[in-house]
Coordinates of C-alpha atoms in Angstrom, one line a residue:
M156 CA 151.4 118.2 72.7
P157 CA 149.0 120.8 71.2
F158 CA 146.3 122.2 73.5
I159 CA 142.9 120.5 72.9
G160 CA 139.8 122.4 74.0
N161 CA 138.6 126.0 74.2
A162 CA 141.2 128.6 73.5
I163 CA 141.9 130.9 76.4
P164 CA 141.0 134.5 75.4
D165 CA 144.0 136.7 74.9
R166 CA 143.2 139.7 77.2
S167 CA 146.0 141.6 75.7
D168 CA 143.7 142.0 72.7
P169 CA 140.9 144.3 73.9
T170 CA 138.9 143.8 70.8
S171 CA 138.7 140.1 71.2
Y172 CA 138.0 140.4 74.9
D173 CA 135.2 142.9 74.5
A174 CA 133.5 140.9 71.8
R175 CA 133.4 137.8 74.0
R176 CA 132.1 139.8 76.9
T177 CA 129.3 141.2 74.8
L178 CA 128.5 137.7 73.5
F179 CA 128.3 136.3 77.1
A180 CA 126.1 139.1 78.2
A181 CA 123.7 138.5 75.3
V182 CA 123.5 134.7 76.1
A183 CA 122.9 135.5 79.8
G184 CA 120.1 137.8 78.9
L185 CA 118.5 135.2 76.6
L186 CA 118.7 132.5 79.3
A187 CA 117.1 134.9 81.8
A188 CA 114.2 135.6 79.4
V189 CA 113.7 131.8 78.8
L190 CA 113.7 131.2 82.6
A191 CA 111.1 133.9 83.1
L192 CA 108.8 132.5 80.5
T193 CA 109.2 129.0 82.0
L194 CA 108.3 130.3 85.4
V195 CA 105.2 132.0 84.0
G196 CA 104.2 128.8 82.3
L197 CA 104.5 126.9 85.5
A198 CA 102.5 129.4 87.4
H199 CA 99.8 129.4 84.7
P200 CA 99.8 126.0 82.9
P201 CA 98.3 125.8 79.5
D202 CA 94.5 125.3 79.6
P203 CA 93.7 121.8 78.5
D204 CA 90.7 123.2 76.6
S205 CA 93.0 124.8 74.1
A206 CA 94.0 121.5 72.6
S207 CA 90.6 121.0 71.1
A208 CA 88.8 124.3 71.2
E209 CA 85.7 123.2 69.2
G210 CA 84.9 120.2 71.4
A211 CA 85.8 122.0 74.6
T212 CA 83.4 124.8 73.7
G213 CA 80.5 122.4 73.4
E214 CA 81.4 120.7 76.7
Q215 CA 81.7 124.1 78.4
E216 CA 78.3 125.2 77.1
T217 CA 76.7 122.1 78.5
A218 CA 78.6 122.4 81.8
L219 CA 77.6 126.1 82.1
A220 CA 73.9 125.3 81.4
Q221 CA 73.9 122.6 84.1
W222 CA 75.6 125.0 86.5
E223 CA 73.0 127.7 85.9
A224 CA 70.2 125.2 86.3
L225 CA 71.7 124.2 89.7
W226 CA 71.7 127.7 91.0
A227 CA 68.3 128.5 89.6
N228 CA 66.9 125.5 91.6
I229 CA 68.8 126.6 94.7
D230 CA 67.5 130.2 94.3
R231 CA 63.9 128.9 94.1
R232 CA 64.0 126.3 96.9
G233 CA 67.3 126.5 98.7
E234 CA 69.2 123.4 99.5
A235 CA 66.0 121.4 99.5
A236 CA 66.0 121.6 95.7
L237 CA 69.0 119.2 95.6
Q238 CA 67.6 116.6 98.0
P239 CA 67.1 113.2 96.3
E240 CA 63.5 111.8 96.4
R241 CA 62.8 109.1 98.8
S242 CA 60.4 107.0 96.8
D243 CA 60.8 104.0 99.0
S244 CA 60.1 104.4 102.7
S245 CA 62.4 101.5 103.6
L246 CA 65.5 103.3 102.3
R247 CA 68.2 103.8 104.9
S248 CA 71.5 105.5 104.4
A249 CA 73.7 102.8 105.7
G250 CA 74.6 99.9 103.3
D251 CA 76.7 99.4 100.2
T252 CA 74.4 96.8 98.7
V253 CA 70.8 97.4 97.6
F254 CA 69.4 94.8 100.0
M255 CA 71.0 96.7 102.9
R256 CA 69.6 100.1 101.7
Y257 CA 66.1 98.9 100.8
R258 CA 64.9 96.5 103.5
N259 CA 61.6 95.9 101.8
L260 CA 63.4 93.8 99.1
W261 CA 63.7 90.9 101.5
R262 CA 60.0 90.4 101.5
D263 CA 60.2 88.9 98.0
V264 CA 63.0 86.5 98.8
D265 CA 62.0 82.9 99.6
E266 CA 63.0 81.4 102.9
T267 CA 65.5 78.9 101.5
T268 CA 67.4 81.6 99.7
R269 CA 67.3 83.9 102.6
R270 CA 68.7 81.2 104.9
A271 CA 71.5 80.6 102.4
F272 CA 72.5 84.2 102.5
Q273 CA 72.4 84.1 106.3
M274 CA 74.6 81.1 106.5
A275 CA 77.1 82.7 104.2
A276 CA 77.1 85.8 106.4
L277 CA 77.8 83.7 109.5
T278 CA 80.8 82.0 107.8
N279 CA 84.1 83.6 108.9
D280 CA 86.3 82.0 106.3
P281 CA 86.3 84.0 103.1
D282 CA 86.7 81.1 100.8
A283 CA 83.9 79.1 102.5
K284 CA 81.7 82.2 102.3
I285 CA 82.3 82.5 98.6
A286 CA 81.6 78.8 98.1
R287 CA 78.2 79.3 99.8
L288 CA 77.4 82.3 97.6
Q289 CA 78.5 80.9 94.3
P290 CA 75.3 78.8 93.7
L291 CA 73.2 81.9 94.4
A292 CA 75.3 83.9 91.9
T293 CA 74.7 81.5 89.0
A294 CA 71.0 80.6 89.2
G295 CA 67.7 82.2 90.2
P296 CA 66.1 85.6 89.8
A297 CA 68.2 88.6 88.7
P298 CA 68.1 90.3 92.1
I299 CA 69.4 87.2 93.9
R300 CA 72.2 86.7 91.5
S301 CA 73.2 90.3 91.7
R302 CA 73.2 90.3 95.5
A303 CA 75.4 87.2 95.6
L304 CA 77.9 88.6 93.1
A305 CA 78.0 91.9 95.1
E306 CA 78.7 90.0 98.2
I307 CA 81.5 88.0 96.5
A308 CA 82.9 91.2 95.1
R309 CA 83.0 92.8 98.5
I310 CA 85.0 89.9 99.9
R311 CA 87.4 90.3 97.0
L312 CA 87.8 94.0 97.7
R313 CA 88.7 93.2 101.3
Q314 CA 91.3 90.7 100.1
R315 CA 92.6 93.4 97.7
A316 CA 91.8 91.1 94.8
L317 CA 90.7 94.1 92.7
D318 CA 90.6 92.3 89.3
D319 CA 88.4 89.6 90.8
A320 CA 86.1 92.2 92.3
R321 CA 85.8 94.0 89.0
A322 CA 85.0 90.7 87.2
N323 CA 82.2 90.0 89.7
A324 CA 80.8 93.5 89.2
R325 CA 80.8 93.1 85.5
Q326 CA 79.1 89.8 85.8
A327 CA 76.3 91.5 87.7
L328 CA 76.0 94.2 85.1
A329 CA 75.6 91.6 82.4
I330 CA 72.5 90.0 84.1
P331 CA 69.5 90.6 81.8
G332 CA 66.7 92.7 83.2
L333 CA 68.6 94.0 86.2
E334 CA 66.9 97.0 87.9
P335 CA 69.0 100.2 88.0
R336 CA 69.4 100.3 91.8
F337 CA 70.9 96.8 91.6
M338 CA 73.2 97.9 88.9
A339 CA 74.3 100.8 91.2
D340 CA 75.9 98.2 93.5
A341 CA 78.0 96.9 90.7
Y342 CA 79.1 100.4 89.6
F343 CA 79.9 101.2 93.2
I344 CA 82.2 98.2 93.4
L345 CA 83.9 99.2 90.1
G346 CA 84.3 102.8 91.5
Y347 CA 85.7 101.6 94.8
A348 CA 88.1 99.2 93.1
A349 CA 89.3 102.0 90.8
L350 CA 89.9 104.3 93.8
E351 CA 91.9 101.6 95.5
A352 CA 94.0 101.3 92.4
R353 CA 94.4 105.1 92.4
D354 CA 92.6 105.4 89.1
L355 CA 90.7 108.6 89.8
D356 CA 89.2 108.9 86.3
G357 CA 87.8 105.4 86.4
A358 CA 86.5 105.9 89.9
E359 CA 84.8 109.1 88.9
T360 CA 83.1 107.6 85.9
A361 CA 81.9 104.5 87.8
L362 CA 80.6 106.3 90.8
A363 CA 78.7 108.8 88.6
E364 CA 76.9 105.7 87.2
A365 CA 76.1 104.4 90.6
V366 CA 74.6 107.6 91.8
A367 CA 72.6 108.1 88.6
R368 CA 71.1 104.7 89.0
D369 CA 70.3 105.1 92.7
P370 CA 70.3 108.7 93.9
G371 CA 69.6 107.4 97.4
F372 CA 72.9 105.5 97.6
W373 CA 74.7 107.3 100.5
D374 CA 77.9 105.3 100.3
A375 CA 78.3 106.0 96.6
R376 CA 77.7 109.7 97.1
Q377 CA 80.1 109.9 100.0
T378 CA 82.8 108.1 97.9
Q379 CA 82.0 110.3 94.9
L380 CA 82.5 113.4 97.0
L381 CA 86.0 112.1 98.0
V382 CA 87.0 111.3 94.4
L383 CA 85.7 114.6 93.1
S384 CA 87.7 116.6 95.7
R385 CA 90.8 114.7 94.7
Q386 CA 90.2 115.4 91.1
L387 CA 89.7 119.1 91.8
G388 CA 93.1 119.0 93.5
Q389 CA 94.8 117.9 90.3
P390 CA 96.9 120.6 88.6
R391 CA 95.5 120.2 85.1
Q392 CA 91.9 119.7 84.1
A393 CA 89.5 121.1 81.5
T394 CA 87.2 123.9 82.3
A395 CA 84.1 121.9 81.8
A396 CA 85.4 119.1 84.1
C397 CA 86.1 121.7 86.8
I398 CA 82.6 123.1 86.6
N399 CA 80.9 119.7 86.5
R400 CA 82.9 118.4 89.4
T401 CA 82.1 121.5 91.6
R402 CA 78.4 121.2 90.7
L403 CA 78.3 117.5 91.6
M404 CA 80.1 118.2 94.9
I405 CA 77.4 120.8 95.7
E406 CA 74.7 118.3 94.9
N407 CA 76.3 115.8 97.2
L408 CA 76.7 118.4 99.9
S409 CA 72.9 118.7 100.0
A410 CA 72.1 115.0 99.5
L411 CA 74.3 113.4 102.1
P412 CA 72.7 115.0 105.2
T413 CA 69.2 114.4 103.8
L414 CA 69.8 110.7 103.2
A415 CA 71.5 110.3 106.6
Q416 CA 68.7 112.4 108.2
D417 CA 71.4 114.2 110.0
R418 CA 71.9 117.9 109.4
T419 CA 75.1 118.1 111.4
Q420 CA 76.7 116.6 108.3
F421 CA 76.5 120.0 106.7
R422 CA 79.0 121.3 109.2
D423 CA 81.1 118.2 109.1
I424 CA 81.5 118.5 105.3
A425 CA 82.1 122.3 105.6
D426 CA 84.8 121.8 108.2
R427 CA 86.5 119.2 106.0
F428 CA 86.6 121.5 103.0
A429 CA 87.4 124.6 105.0
A430 CA 90.6 122.9 106.0
Q431 CA 91.4 121.9 102.4
S432 CA 90.7 125.4 101.2
A433 CA 94.0 126.4 102.8
R434 CA 95.5 124.9 99.7
A435 CA 94.1 127.9 97.7
N436 CA 91.3 126.1 95.9
P437 CA 88.2 128.2 95.3
A438 CA 85.9 125.1 94.8
F439 CA 86.6 124.0 98.4
S440 CA 86.0 127.5 99.7
L441 CA 82.7 127.8 97.9
L442 CA 81.6 124.3 99.1
S443 CA 82.6 125.0 102.8
G444 CA 80.8 128.3 102.6
L445 CA 77.6 126.7 101.4
G446 CA 77.9 123.9 104.0
Y447 CA 78.2 126.5 106.8
L448 CA 75.3 128.5 105.3
W449 CA 73.0 125.5 105.2
A450 CA 74.1 124.5 108.7
G451 CA 73.0 127.9 109.9
D452 CA 76.4 129.3 110.7
R453 CA 76.4 132.6 108.8
D454 CA 79.6 134.0 110.2
K455 CA 81.6 131.0 109.1
A456 CA 79.8 131.0 105.8
R457 CA 80.8 134.5 105.1
A458 CA 84.4 133.9 106.1
A459 CA 84.7 130.8 103.9
L460 CA 83.1 132.5 100.9
A461 CA 85.4 135.4 101.3
E462 CA 88.3 133.0 100.9
T463 CA 87.1 132.0 97.4
G464 CA 88.3 135.3 95.9
K465 CA 91.8 134.8 97.4
A466 CA 92.3 131.3 96.0
R467 CA 93.8 131.6 92.5
G468 CA 95.9 129.4 90.3
A469 CA 94.7 126.0 91.3
L470 CA 91.9 125.6 88.7
P471 CA 91.4 126.6 85.1
R472 CA 91.0 130.4 84.9
R473 CA 87.4 130.3 83.5
C474 CA 86.3 127.9 86.1
E475 CA 87.9 130.0 88.9
A476 CA 86.2 133.1 87.6
L477 CA 82.8 131.4 87.7
L478 CA 83.3 130.2 91.3
V479 CA 84.6 133.5 92.5
A480 CA 81.6 135.3 90.9
K481 CA 79.2 133.0 92.6
A482 CA 80.8 133.5 96.0
E483 CA 80.7 137.2 95.5
E484 CA 77.1 137.1 94.5
L485 CA 76.2 135.1 97.7
L486 CA 78.1 137.5 99.9
A487 CA 76.4 140.5 98.2
R488 CA 73.0 139.1 99.3
G489 CA 73.9 139.8 102.9
F490 CA 72.5 136.6 104.3

């Protein structure tokens, strides 16, 4: 039977053997070059901005303008510049519904409706609780309907019925004439449901809407901080997104202790991100440095900010350069 396959080189023919050896060497060199390029590409992944340079440039310009405005405010007034206004003296940090955050709202609720909410709250069975809330969700003033829908959605979230919770939140958003701070409840539910579903983009968008409509919403800000930190830990993101996420995290760093009336939260947040900065993320190093600085611990602030320059490769290069430059600027001031 004839041999089927690759011919075995005849080593008695030196010309044939040398030619094959030269060919194998060339192929090996080519493969080594390809491998090297692949490793470089993995170490420095393509910048997502390059896919649409024109649109990315506009987004980056906006992000940079907001970044510069943030630091201009901090330079003028320190961390107090980022504290949300407390226009309602009844605002308290605890509470993921507007009626929990703003206690004065209950003054405008009639006794019958208030009692209906109380009876629902005292009911242990989730289905029975929803049955008590349904009439309140379908009739009456917009704030009452919104509150009832938010309560139903919270039950659905605890039951892991995420689609039902989203549907309740969207019902609330569709109520005509609803005040922004009531809408914040619905967006918070949408954001929390997205987070539970591991949809970080959806959570980021919804929580931004919640905070925009009620800057005093501590729970929304705390959850937004969590989502933004996870987003900044992603391997690929646009430069503008990186800058905006870092800016929003700094804003929340200042807002959360103010809303809670507890300055120890500066250190708590700084400790959390100092631990995460071990993953070589300059955004986390910068955030922890600011947290320690505003907590009054200058030694830890300097140490954390110094780590910013060592953390490279986790974020888009232009964003990293911006964060490192800001950390170096803060260190140069010799606080």
